[in-house]
Amino acid sequence: LQWLGWLFHGLADDPHQWKRNQLALSVSVFVWFAGTGFVTPFLALYVQQLGNFNIEETALWSGIILAAAPLVSAMLGPVWGVLGDRMGYKLMLERSLLGFTVGLGLMGLVTSPWQLLAVRSAMGLFGGFVIAALAIVSVSNPPDRVREGIGAIQSSRLLGMAVGPLI
């Protein structure tokens, strides 16, 4: 999280600060989605080991568990947006990254599918990462570079989603 300290540091003094913001955000989004994608291919195997289910039960549990975090995150997106406006987007990024990291660690400690579902749901509570990243781009990039910044964030997201499972 230390390198996220770049964000907004000396913005008024450095006319090229937006480039550092853009790089830090793009790398963060890539790592976030690569990390998420890294877990996805193994989740069904993990669920199978946790519950000793047949194929149909494993598929059902895996689908529910995979859907939990994005579902909760989508419902809370507007809340994190409002809090970002009030408390700062950098803080929202750090909160989200910390929650995601702790959640990934806790996923390795669960002993039942219900616990895994609870952890994944809690990870969704810490969502809003991309929302904050896009908000930072929209306020820190020069007006003629906002579209470029949003494109870079979305490209980093998609690239992370592709690279994670490959790893």
Coordinates of C-alpha atoms in Angstrom, one line a residue:
L1 CA 0.0 0.0 0.0
Q2 CA 3.0 2.3 0.4
W3 CA 3.2 3.1 -3.3
L4 CA -0.4 4.3 -3.2
G5 CA 1.1 7.3 -1.3
W6 CA 1.9 8.7 -4.7
L7 CA -1.7 9.5 -5.2
F8 CA -2.5 13.2 -4.8
H9 CA 0.9 13.9 -3.2
G10 CA 1.9 17.4 -4.4
L11 CA -0.8 17.5 -7.1
A12 CA -0.8 21.3 -7.2
D13 CA 3.0 21.5 -7.5
D14 CA 3.6 18.8 -10.2
P15 CA 1.8 19.3 -13.6
H16 CA 2.6 15.6 -14.4
Q17 CA 1.2 14.1 -11.2
W18 CA -1.7 12.7 -13.1
K19 CA 0.6 10.4 -15.0
R20 CA 1.9 8.9 -11.7
N21 CA -1.7 8.5 -10.5
Q22 CA -2.6 6.8 -13.7
L23 CA 0.3 4.4 -13.5
A24 CA -0.3 3.6 -9.8
L25 CA -4.1 3.1 -10.5
S26 CA -3.5 0.9 -13.6
V27 CA -1.1 -1.3 -11.8
S28 CA -3.4 -1.6 -8.7
V29 CA -6.4 -2.5 -10.8
F30 CA -4.3 -5.1 -12.7
V31 CA -3.0 -6.7 -9.5
W32 CA -6.5 -6.7 -8.0
F33 CA -8.2 -8.5 -10.9
A34 CA -5.2 -10.8 -11.5
G35 CA -5.4 -11.8 -7.9
T36 CA -9.1 -12.4 -8.1
G37 CA -8.7 -14.3 -11.3
F38 CA -5.9 -16.4 -9.9
V39 CA -8.4 -17.9 -7.3
T40 CA -11.3 -18.5 -9.6
P41 CA -10.0 -21.6 -11.5
F42 CA -9.3 -23.4 -8.1
L43 CA -12.5 -22.4 -6.3
A44 CA -14.5 -25.5 -7.4
L45 CA -11.7 -27.8 -6.3
Y46 CA -11.5 -26.0 -3.0
V47 CA -15.3 -26.2 -2.5
Q48 CA -15.2 -29.9 -3.4
Q49 CA -12.6 -30.5 -0.6
L50 CA -14.4 -28.5 1.9
G51 CA -17.7 -30.4 1.6
N52 CA -17.0 -33.6 -0.3
F53 CA -19.9 -32.8 -2.6
N54 CA -20.9 -34.4 -5.9
I55 CA -20.4 -32.5 -9.1
E56 CA -23.8 -30.8 -9.1
E57 CA -23.5 -29.6 -5.5
T58 CA -20.0 -28.4 -6.1
A59 CA -21.1 -26.4 -9.1
L60 CA -24.0 -24.9 -7.2
W61 CA -21.8 -23.9 -4.2
S62 CA -19.0 -22.6 -6.4
G63 CA -21.5 -20.4 -8.4
I64 CA -23.0 -19.0 -5.2
I65 CA -19.6 -18.4 -3.6
L66 CA -18.2 -16.8 -6.7
A67 CA -21.2 -14.5 -7.1
A68 CA -21.3 -13.4 -3.4
A69 CA -18.5 -10.8 -3.5
P70 CA -19.5 -9.0 -6.7
L71 CA -23.2 -9.0 -5.7
V72 CA -22.5 -7.5 -2.3
S73 CA -20.0 -5.0 -3.9
A74 CA -22.5 -3.9 -6.5
M75 CA -25.2 -3.2 -3.9
L76 CA -22.7 -1.1 -1.8
G77 CA -21.1 0.7 -4.8
P78 CA -23.1 3.9 -4.3
V79 CA -22.3 3.9 -0.6
W80 CA -18.6 3.7 -1.3
G81 CA -19.0 6.4 -3.9
V82 CA -20.6 8.8 -1.4
L83 CA -18.0 8.0 1.3
G84 CA -15.2 8.5 -1.3
D85 CA -16.7 12.0 -2.0
R86 CA -16.7 12.8 1.7
M87 CA -13.5 11.1 3.0
G88 CA -11.3 10.8 -0.1
Y89 CA -10.8 8.3 -2.9
K90 CA -7.3 7.3 -1.8
L91 CA -8.7 6.1 1.6
M92 CA -11.4 4.1 -0.3
L93 CA -8.7 2.5 -2.4
E94 CA -6.7 1.5 0.6
R95 CA -9.7 0.3 2.5
S96 CA -10.7 -1.9 -0.4
L97 CA -7.3 -3.3 -1.0
L98 CA -6.8 -4.1 2.7
G99 CA -10.2 -5.9 2.9
F100 CA -9.4 -7.8 -0.3
T101 CA -6.0 -8.9 1.0
V102 CA -7.4 -10.0 4.4
G103 CA -10.2 -11.8 2.6
L104 CA -7.9 -13.8 0.4
G105 CA -5.9 -14.8 3.4
L106 CA -9.0 -15.9 5.3
M107 CA -10.2 -17.9 2.3
G108 CA -7.3 -20.3 3.0
L109 CA -8.4 -20.8 6.6
V110 CA -12.0 -21.8 6.2
T111 CA -13.3 -25.3 7.0
S112 CA -16.7 -25.3 5.4
P113 CA -18.5 -23.9 2.3
W114 CA -20.6 -21.7 4.6
Q115 CA -17.5 -20.0 6.0
L116 CA -16.1 -19.5 2.5
L117 CA -19.4 -17.9 1.4
A118 CA -19.2 -15.6 4.5
V119 CA -15.6 -14.6 3.7
R120 CA -16.4 -13.9 0.0
S121 CA -19.5 -11.9 1.1
A122 CA -17.3 -9.9 3.5
M123 CA -14.9 -9.3 0.7
G124 CA -17.8 -7.8 -1.2
L125 CA -18.3 -5.4 1.7
F126 CA -14.9 -4.0 1.0
G127 CA -15.6 -3.5 -2.7
G128 CA -15.7 -0.2 -4.6
F129 CA -12.1 -0.4 -5.7
V130 CA -12.7 0.3 -9.4
I131 CA -15.3 3.0 -8.5
A132 CA -12.7 4.8 -6.5
A133 CA -10.0 4.3 -9.2
L134 CA -12.3 5.8 -11.8
A135 CA -13.2 8.7 -9.6
I136 CA -9.6 9.5 -9.0
V137 CA -8.9 9.4 -12.7
S138 CA -11.8 11.7 -13.4
V139 CA -10.6 14.4 -10.9
S140 CA -6.8 14.1 -11.3
N141 CA -6.3 13.7 -15.0
P142 CA -6.5 16.8 -17.2
P143 CA -9.9 17.2 -18.8
D144 CA -8.5 16.1 -22.2
R145 CA -7.0 13.0 -20.7
V146 CA -9.9 11.6 -18.6
R147 CA -11.1 9.3 -21.4
E148 CA -7.6 8.0 -21.8
G149 CA -7.4 7.3 -18.1
I150 CA -10.8 5.5 -17.9
G151 CA -9.7 3.4 -20.9
A152 CA -6.4 2.5 -19.1
I153 CA -8.3 1.5 -15.9
Q154 CA -10.7 -0.7 -17.9
S155 CA -7.9 -2.2 -19.9
S156 CA -6.0 -3.0 -16.8
R157 CA -9.1 -4.6 -15.3
L158 CA -9.6 -6.8 -18.3
L159 CA -5.9 -7.7 -18.6
G160 CA -5.9 -8.7 -15.0
M161 CA -9.0 -10.9 -15.5
A162 CA -7.2 -12.6 -18.4
V163 CA -3.8 -13.0 -16.8
G164 CA -4.9 -14.2 -13.3
P165 CA -6.3 -17.6 -14.5
L166 CA -3.3 -18.1 -16.8
I167 CA -0.9 -17.7 -13.8

